[in-house]
PDB file of C-alpha atoms and ligand atoms in Angstrom:
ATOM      1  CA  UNK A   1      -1.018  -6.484   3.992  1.00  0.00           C
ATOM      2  CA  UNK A   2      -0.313  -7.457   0.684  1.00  0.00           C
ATOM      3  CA  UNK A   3      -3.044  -6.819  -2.189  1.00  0.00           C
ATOM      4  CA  UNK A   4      -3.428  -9.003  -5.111  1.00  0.00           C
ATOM      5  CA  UNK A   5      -6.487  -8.239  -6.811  1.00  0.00           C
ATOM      6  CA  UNK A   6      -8.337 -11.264  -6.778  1.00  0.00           C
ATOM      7  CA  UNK A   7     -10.047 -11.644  -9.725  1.00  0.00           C
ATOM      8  CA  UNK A   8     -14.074 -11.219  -9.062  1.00  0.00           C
ATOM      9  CA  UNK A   9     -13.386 -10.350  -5.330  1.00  0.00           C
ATOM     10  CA  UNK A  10     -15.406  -7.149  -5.832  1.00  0.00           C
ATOM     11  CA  UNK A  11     -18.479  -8.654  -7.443  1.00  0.00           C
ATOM     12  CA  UNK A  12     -18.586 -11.816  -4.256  1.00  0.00           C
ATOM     13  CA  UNK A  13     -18.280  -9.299  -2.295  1.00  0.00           C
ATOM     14  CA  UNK A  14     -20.956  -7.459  -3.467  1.00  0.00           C
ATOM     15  CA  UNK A  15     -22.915 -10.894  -3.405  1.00  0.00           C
ATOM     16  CA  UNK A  16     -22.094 -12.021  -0.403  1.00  0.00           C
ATOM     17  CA  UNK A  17     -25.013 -12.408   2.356  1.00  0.00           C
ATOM     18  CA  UNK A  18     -22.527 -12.047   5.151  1.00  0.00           C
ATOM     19  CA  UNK A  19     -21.200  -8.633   4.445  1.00  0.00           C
ATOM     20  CA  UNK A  20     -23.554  -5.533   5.493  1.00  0.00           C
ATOM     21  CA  UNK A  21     -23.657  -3.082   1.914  1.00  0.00           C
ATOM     22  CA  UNK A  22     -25.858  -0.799   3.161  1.00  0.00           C
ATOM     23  CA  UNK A  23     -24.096   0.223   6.304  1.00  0.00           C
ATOM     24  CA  UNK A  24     -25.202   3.248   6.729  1.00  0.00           C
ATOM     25  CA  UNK A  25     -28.536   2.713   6.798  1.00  0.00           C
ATOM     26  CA  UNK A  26     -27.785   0.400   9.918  1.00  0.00           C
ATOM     27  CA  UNK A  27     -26.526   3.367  12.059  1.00  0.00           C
ATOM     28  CA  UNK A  28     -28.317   3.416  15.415  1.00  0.00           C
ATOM     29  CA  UNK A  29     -29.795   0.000  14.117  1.00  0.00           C
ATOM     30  CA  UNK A  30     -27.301  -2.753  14.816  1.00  0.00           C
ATOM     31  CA  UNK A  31     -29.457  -4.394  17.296  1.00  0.00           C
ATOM     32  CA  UNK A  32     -32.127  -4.987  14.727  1.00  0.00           C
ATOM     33  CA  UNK A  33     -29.431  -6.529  12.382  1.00  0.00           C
ATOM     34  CA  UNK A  34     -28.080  -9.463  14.499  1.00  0.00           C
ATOM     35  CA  UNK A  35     -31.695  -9.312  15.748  1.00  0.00           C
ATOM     36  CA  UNK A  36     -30.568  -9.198  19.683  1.00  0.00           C
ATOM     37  CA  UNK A  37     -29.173  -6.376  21.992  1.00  0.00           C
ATOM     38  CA  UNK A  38     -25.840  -7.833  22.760  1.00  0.00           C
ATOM     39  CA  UNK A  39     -23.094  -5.913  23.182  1.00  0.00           C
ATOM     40  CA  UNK A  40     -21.409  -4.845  19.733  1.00  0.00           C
ATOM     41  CA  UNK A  41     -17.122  -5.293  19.082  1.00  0.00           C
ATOM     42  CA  UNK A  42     -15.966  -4.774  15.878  1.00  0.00           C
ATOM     43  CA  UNK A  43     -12.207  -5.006  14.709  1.00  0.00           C
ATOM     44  CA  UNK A  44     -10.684  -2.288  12.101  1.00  0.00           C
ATOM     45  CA  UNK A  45      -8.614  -3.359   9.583  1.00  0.00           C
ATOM     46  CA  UNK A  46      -9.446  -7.117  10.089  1.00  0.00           C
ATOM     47  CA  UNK A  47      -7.240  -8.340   7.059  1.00  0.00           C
ATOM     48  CA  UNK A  48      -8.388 -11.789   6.723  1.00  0.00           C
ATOM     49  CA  UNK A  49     -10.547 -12.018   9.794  1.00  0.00           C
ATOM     50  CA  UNK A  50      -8.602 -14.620  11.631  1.00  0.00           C
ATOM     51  CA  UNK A  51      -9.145 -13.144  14.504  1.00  0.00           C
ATOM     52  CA  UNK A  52     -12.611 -11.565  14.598  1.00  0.00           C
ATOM     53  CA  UNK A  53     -13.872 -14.993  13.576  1.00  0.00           C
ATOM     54  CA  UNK A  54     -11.599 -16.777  16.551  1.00  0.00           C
ATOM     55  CA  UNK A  55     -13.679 -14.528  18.635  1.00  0.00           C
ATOM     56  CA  UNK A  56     -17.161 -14.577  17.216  1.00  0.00           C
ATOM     57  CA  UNK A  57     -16.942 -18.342  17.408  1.00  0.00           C
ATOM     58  CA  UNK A  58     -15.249 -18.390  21.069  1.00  0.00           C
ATOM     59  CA  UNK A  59     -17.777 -15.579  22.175  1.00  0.00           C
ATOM     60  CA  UNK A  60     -21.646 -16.277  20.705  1.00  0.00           C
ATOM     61  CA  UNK A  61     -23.165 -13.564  23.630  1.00  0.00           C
ATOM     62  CA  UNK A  62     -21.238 -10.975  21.692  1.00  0.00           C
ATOM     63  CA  UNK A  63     -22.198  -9.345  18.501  1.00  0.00           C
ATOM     64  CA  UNK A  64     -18.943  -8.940  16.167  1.00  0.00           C
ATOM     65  CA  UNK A  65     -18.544  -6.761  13.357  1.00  0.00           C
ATOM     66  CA  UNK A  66     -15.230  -6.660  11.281  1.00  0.00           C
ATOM     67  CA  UNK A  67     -14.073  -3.774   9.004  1.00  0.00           C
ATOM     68  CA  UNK A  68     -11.817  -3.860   6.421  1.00  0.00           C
ATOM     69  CA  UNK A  69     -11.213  -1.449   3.247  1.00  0.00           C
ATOM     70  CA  UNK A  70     -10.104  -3.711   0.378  1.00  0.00           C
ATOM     71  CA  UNK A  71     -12.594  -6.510  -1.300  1.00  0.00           C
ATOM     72  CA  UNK A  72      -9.796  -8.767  -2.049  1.00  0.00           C
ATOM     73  CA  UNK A  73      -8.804  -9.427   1.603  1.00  0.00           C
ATOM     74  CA  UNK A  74     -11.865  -9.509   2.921  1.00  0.00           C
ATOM     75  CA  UNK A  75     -12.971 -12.141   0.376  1.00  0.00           C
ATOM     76  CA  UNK A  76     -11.183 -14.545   2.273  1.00  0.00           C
ATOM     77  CA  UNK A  77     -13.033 -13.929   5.817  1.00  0.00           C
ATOM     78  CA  UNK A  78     -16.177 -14.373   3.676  1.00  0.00           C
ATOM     79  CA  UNK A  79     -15.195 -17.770   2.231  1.00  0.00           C
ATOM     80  CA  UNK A  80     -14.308 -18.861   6.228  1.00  0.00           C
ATOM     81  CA  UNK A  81     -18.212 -17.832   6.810  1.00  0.00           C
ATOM     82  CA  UNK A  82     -19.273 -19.907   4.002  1.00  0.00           C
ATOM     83  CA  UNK A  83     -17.331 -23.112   5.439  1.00  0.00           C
ATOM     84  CA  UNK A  84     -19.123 -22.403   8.697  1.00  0.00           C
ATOM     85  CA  UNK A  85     -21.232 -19.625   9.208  1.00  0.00           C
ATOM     86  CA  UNK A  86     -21.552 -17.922  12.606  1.00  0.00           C
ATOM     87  CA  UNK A  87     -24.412 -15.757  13.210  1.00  0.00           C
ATOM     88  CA  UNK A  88     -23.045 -13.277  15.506  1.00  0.00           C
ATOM     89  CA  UNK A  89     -20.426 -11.844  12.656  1.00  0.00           C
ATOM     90  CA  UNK A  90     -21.083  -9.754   9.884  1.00  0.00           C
ATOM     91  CA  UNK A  91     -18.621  -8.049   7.973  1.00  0.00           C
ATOM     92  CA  UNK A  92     -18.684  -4.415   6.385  1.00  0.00           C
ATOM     93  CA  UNK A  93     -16.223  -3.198   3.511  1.00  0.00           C
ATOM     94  CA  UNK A  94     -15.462   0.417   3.961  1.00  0.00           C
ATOM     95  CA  UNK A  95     -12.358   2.667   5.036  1.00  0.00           C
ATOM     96  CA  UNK A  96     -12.627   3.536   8.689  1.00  0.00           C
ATOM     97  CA  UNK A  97     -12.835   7.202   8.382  1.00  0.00           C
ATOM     98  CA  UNK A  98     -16.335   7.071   7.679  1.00  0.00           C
ATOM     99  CA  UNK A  99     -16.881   5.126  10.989  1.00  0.00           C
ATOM    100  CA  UNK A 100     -19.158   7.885  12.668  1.00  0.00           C
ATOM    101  CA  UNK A 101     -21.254   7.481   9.172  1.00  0.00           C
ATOM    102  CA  UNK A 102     -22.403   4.034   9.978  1.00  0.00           C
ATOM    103  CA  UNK A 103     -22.555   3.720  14.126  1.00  0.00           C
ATOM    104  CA  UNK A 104     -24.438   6.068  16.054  1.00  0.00           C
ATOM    105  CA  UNK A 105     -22.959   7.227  19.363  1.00  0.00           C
ATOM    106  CA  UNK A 106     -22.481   4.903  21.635  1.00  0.00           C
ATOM    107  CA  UNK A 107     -23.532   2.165  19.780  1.00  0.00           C
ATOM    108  CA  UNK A 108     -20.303  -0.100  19.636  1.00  0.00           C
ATOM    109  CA  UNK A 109     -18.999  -1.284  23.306  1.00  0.00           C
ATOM    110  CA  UNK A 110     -15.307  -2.492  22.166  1.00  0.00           C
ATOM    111  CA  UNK A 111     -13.419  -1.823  19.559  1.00  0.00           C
ATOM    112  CA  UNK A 112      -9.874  -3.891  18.512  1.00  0.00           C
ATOM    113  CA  UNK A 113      -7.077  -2.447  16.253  1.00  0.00           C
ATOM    114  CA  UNK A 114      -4.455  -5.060  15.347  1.00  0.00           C
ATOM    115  CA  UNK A 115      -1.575  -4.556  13.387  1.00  0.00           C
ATOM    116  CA  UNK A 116      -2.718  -1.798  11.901  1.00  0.00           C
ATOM    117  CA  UNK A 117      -0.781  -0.184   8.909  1.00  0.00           C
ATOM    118  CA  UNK A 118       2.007   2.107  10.486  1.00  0.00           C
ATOM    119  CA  UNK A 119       2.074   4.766   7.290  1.00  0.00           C
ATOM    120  CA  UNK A 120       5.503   5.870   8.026  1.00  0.00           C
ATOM    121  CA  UNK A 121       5.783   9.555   6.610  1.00  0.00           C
ATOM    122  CA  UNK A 122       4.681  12.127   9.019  1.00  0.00           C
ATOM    123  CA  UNK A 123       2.712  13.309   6.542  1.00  0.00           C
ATOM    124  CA  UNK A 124       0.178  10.946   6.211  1.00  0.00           C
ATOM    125  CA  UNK A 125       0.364  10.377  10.423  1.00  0.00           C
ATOM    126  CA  UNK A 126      -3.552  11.224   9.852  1.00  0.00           C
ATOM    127  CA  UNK A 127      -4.447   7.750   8.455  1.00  0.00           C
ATOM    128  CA  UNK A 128      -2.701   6.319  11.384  1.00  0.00           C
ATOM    129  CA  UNK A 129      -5.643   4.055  12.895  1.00  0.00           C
ATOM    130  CA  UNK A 130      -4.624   4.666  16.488  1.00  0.00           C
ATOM    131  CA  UNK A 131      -3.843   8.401  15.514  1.00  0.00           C
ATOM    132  CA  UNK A 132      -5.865  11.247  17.380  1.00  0.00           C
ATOM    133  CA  UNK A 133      -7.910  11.871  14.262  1.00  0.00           C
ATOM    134  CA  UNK A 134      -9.284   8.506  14.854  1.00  0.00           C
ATOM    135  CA  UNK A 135      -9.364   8.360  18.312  1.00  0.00           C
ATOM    136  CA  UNK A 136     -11.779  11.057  18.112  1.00  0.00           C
ATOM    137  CA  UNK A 137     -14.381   9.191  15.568  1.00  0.00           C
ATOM    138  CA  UNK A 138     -14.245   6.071  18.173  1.00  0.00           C
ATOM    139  CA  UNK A 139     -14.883   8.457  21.171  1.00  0.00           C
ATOM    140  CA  UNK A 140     -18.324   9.202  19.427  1.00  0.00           C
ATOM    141  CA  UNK A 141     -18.933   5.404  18.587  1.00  0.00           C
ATOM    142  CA  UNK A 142     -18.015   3.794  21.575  1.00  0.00           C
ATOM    143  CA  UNK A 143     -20.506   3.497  24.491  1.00  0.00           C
ATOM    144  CA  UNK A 144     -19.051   5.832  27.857  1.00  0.00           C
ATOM    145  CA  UNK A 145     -17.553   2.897  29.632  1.00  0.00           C
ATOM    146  CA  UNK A 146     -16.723   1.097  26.413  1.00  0.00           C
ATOM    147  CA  UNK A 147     -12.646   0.154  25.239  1.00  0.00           C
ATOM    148  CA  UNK A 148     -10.218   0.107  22.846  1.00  0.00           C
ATOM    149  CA  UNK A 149      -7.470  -2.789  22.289  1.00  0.00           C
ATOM    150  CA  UNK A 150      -4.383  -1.991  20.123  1.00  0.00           C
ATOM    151  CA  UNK A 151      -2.227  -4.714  19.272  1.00  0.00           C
ATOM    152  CA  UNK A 152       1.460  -4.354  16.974  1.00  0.00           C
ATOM    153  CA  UNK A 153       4.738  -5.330  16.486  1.00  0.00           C
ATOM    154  CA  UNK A 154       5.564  -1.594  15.758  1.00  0.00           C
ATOM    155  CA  UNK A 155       7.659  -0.249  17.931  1.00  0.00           C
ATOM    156  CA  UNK A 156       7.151   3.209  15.831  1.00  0.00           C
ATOM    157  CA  UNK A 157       3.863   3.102  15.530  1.00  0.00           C
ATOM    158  CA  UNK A 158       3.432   1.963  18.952  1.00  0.00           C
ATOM    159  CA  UNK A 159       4.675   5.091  20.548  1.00  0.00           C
ATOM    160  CA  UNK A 160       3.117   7.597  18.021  1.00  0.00           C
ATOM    161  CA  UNK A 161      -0.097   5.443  19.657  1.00  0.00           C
ATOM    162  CA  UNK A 162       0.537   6.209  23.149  1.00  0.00           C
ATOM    163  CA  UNK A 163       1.319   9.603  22.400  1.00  0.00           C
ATOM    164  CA  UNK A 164      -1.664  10.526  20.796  1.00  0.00           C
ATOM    165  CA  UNK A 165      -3.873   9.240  23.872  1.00  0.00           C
ATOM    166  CA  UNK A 166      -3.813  12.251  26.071  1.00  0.00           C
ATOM    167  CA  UNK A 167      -4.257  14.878  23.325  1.00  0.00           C
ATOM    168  CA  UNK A 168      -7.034  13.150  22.133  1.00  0.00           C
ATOM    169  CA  UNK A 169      -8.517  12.537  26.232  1.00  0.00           C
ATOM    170  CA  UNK A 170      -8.020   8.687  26.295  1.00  0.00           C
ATOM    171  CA  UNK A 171      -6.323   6.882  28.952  1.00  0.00           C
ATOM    172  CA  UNK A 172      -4.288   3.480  29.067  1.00  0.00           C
ATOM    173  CA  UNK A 173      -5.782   0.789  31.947  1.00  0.00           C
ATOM    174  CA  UNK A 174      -2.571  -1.724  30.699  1.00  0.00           C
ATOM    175  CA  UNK A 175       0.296  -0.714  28.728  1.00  0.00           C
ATOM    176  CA  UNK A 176       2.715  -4.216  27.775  1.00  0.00           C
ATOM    177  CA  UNK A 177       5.779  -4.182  25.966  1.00  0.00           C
ATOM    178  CA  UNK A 178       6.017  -7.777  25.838  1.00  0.00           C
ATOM    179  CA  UNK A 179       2.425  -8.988  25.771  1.00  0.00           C
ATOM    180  CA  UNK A 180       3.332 -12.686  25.294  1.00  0.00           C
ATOM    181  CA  UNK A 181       5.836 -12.539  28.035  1.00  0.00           C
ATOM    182  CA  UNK A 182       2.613 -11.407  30.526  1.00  0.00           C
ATOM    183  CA  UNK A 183       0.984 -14.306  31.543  1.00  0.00           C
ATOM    184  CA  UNK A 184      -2.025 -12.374  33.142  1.00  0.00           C
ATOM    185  CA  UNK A 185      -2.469 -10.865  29.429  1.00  0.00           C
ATOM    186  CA  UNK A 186      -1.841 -13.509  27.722  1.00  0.00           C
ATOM    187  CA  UNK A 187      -4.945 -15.089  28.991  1.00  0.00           C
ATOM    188  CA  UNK A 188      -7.702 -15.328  26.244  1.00  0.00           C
ATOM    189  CA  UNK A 189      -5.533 -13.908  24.385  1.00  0.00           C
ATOM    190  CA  UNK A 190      -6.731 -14.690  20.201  1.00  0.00           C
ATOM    191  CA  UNK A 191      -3.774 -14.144  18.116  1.00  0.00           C
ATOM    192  CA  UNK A 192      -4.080 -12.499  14.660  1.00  0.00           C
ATOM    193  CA  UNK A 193      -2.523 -13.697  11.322  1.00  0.00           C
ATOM    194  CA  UNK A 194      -0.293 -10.782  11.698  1.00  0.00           C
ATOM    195  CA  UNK A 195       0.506 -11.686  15.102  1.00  0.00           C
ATOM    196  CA  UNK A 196       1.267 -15.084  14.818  1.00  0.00           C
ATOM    197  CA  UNK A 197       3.650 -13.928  11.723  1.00  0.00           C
ATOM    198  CA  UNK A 198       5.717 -11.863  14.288  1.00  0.00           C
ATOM    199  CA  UNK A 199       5.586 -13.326  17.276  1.00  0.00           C
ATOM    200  CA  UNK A 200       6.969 -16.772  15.678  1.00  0.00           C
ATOM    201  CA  UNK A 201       9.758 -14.522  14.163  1.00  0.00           C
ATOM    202  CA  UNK A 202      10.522 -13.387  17.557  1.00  0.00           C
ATOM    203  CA  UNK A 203       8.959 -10.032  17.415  1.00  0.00           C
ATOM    204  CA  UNK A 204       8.036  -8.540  20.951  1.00  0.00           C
ATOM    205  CA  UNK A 205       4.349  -7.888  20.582  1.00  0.00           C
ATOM    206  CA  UNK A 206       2.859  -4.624  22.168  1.00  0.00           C
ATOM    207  CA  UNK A 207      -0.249  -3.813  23.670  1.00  0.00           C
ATOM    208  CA  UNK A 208      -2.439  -1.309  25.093  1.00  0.00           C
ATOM    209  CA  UNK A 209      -6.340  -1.408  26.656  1.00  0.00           C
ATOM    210  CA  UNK A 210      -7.740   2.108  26.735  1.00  0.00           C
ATOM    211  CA  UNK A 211     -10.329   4.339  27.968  1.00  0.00           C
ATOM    212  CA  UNK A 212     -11.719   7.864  28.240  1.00  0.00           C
ATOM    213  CA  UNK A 213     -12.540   9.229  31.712  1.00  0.00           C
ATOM    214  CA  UNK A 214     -16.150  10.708  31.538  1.00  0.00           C
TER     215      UNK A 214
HETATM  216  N1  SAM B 301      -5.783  -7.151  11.666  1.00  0.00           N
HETATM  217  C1  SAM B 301      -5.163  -8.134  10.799  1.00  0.00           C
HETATM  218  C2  SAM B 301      -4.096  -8.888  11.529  1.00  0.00           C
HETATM  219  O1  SAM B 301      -3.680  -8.441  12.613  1.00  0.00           O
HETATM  220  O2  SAM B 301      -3.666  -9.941  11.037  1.00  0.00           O
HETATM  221  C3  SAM B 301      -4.653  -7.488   9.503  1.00  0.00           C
HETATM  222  C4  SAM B 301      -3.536  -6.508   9.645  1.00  0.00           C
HETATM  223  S1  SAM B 301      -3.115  -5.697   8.116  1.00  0.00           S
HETATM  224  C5  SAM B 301      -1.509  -5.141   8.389  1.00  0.00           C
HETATM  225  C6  SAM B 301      -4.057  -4.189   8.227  1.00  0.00           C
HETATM  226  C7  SAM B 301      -5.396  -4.249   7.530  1.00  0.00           C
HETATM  227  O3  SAM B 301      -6.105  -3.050   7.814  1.00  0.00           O
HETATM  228  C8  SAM B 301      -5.313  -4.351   6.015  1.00  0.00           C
HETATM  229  O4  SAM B 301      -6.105  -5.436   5.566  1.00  0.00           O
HETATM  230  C9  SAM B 301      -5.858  -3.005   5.522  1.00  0.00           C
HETATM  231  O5  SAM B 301      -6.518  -3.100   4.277  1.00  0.00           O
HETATM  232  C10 SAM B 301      -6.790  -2.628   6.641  1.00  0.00           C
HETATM  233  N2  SAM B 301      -7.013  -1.170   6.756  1.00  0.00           N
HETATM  234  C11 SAM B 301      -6.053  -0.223   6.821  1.00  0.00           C
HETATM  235  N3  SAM B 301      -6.601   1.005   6.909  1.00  0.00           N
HETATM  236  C12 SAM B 301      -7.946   0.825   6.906  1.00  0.00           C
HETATM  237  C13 SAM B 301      -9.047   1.711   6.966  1.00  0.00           C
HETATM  238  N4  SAM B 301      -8.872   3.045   7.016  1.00  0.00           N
HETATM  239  N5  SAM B 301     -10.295   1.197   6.961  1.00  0.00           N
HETATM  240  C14 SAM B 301     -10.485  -0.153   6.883  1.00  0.00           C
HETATM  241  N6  SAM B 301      -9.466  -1.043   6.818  1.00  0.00           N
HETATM  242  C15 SAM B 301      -8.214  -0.569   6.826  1.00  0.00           C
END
């Protein structure tokens, strides 16, 4: 994603009702936030929050929470919220690797990764959202029969992904290449910003739904 540094992003952000600032105080509490016990999904790395807000308004029984690091992208899913405001979203600005800080175990029932930054050099393979590192912080997160959804148009990145999931004790329930060439898939499918970037450049898009066996 590109960053401009939007001029007063910080401060709105700091401002603005719809993002949670004092996450961790929340942890084991979520419930008591959105003030209901429906299931929780939250998206990391939401950019803009096309997508989380797609599904927040196409999904009121669920309880969505979208993560992103940087103030000036997130700005814009908080202007969306102020156009129309849906109650079952809230939005926290953070970097993921403090993820166990803020949910307690189990407390998040799906979790979606889209287009997440591929960080190229082996070196930094760490900061890799799908990477085993961070497979382990969602295994504590994410309720025993809960999922993970990783969408891309890296091919790279892709197979580091899939790689990482038996180390780390995960297991794939669907595995697509060519997820808009599955019709079955395809079904309720949301499409990101990123996604609809790619895809309309003729980018295969790939996919994978996984699980841990406990
Ligand atoms: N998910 C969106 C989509 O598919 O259109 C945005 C994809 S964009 C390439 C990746 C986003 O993830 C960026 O906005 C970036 O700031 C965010 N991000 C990357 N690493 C993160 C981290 N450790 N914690 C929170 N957000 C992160």
């Amino acid at each position: 994603m590109r960053l401009r540094n939007i001029t007063g992003s910080r401060e709105a952000i700091a401002a603005s009702d719809y993002v949670v600032h004092e996450e961790r105080a929340c942890r084991g509490k979520w419930s008591g936030i959105f003030g209901n016990r429906h299931p929780i999904h939250i998206e990391i790395g939401m950019g803009k929050g096309k997508f989380i807000y797609a599904m927040a308004r196409l999904h009121p029984e669920i309880n969505y929470i979208g993560i992103e690091k940087y103030s000036s992208v997130l700005l814009r899913a908080v202007q969306k919220m102020e156009e129309e405001e849906l109650p079952n979203l809230k939005f926290i600005r953070m970097d993921a690797e403090e993820i166990t800080e803020v949910f307690a175990p189990g407390e998040v029932n799906r979790i979606y990764l889209n287009f997440s930054d591929p960080w190229p050099k082996d070196r930094h393979a760490k900061r890799r959202l799908p990477s085993r590192q961070f497979l382990t912080r969602y295994d504590e997160i994410l309720e025993v029969q809960g999922q993970l959804e990783f969408k891309t148009d890296n091919r790279e990145l892709f197979d580091f992904a899939v790689e990482e999931l038996a180390p780390a004790g995960w297991k794939a329930r669907v595995i697509t290449y060519d997820l808009h060439g599955d019709r079955a898939l395809m079904e309720g499918n949301v499409m990101t910003e990123y996604e609809e970037k790619f895809s309309a450049i003729g980018n295969p898009i790939y996919k994978y739904i996984i699980y841990r066996e406990k």
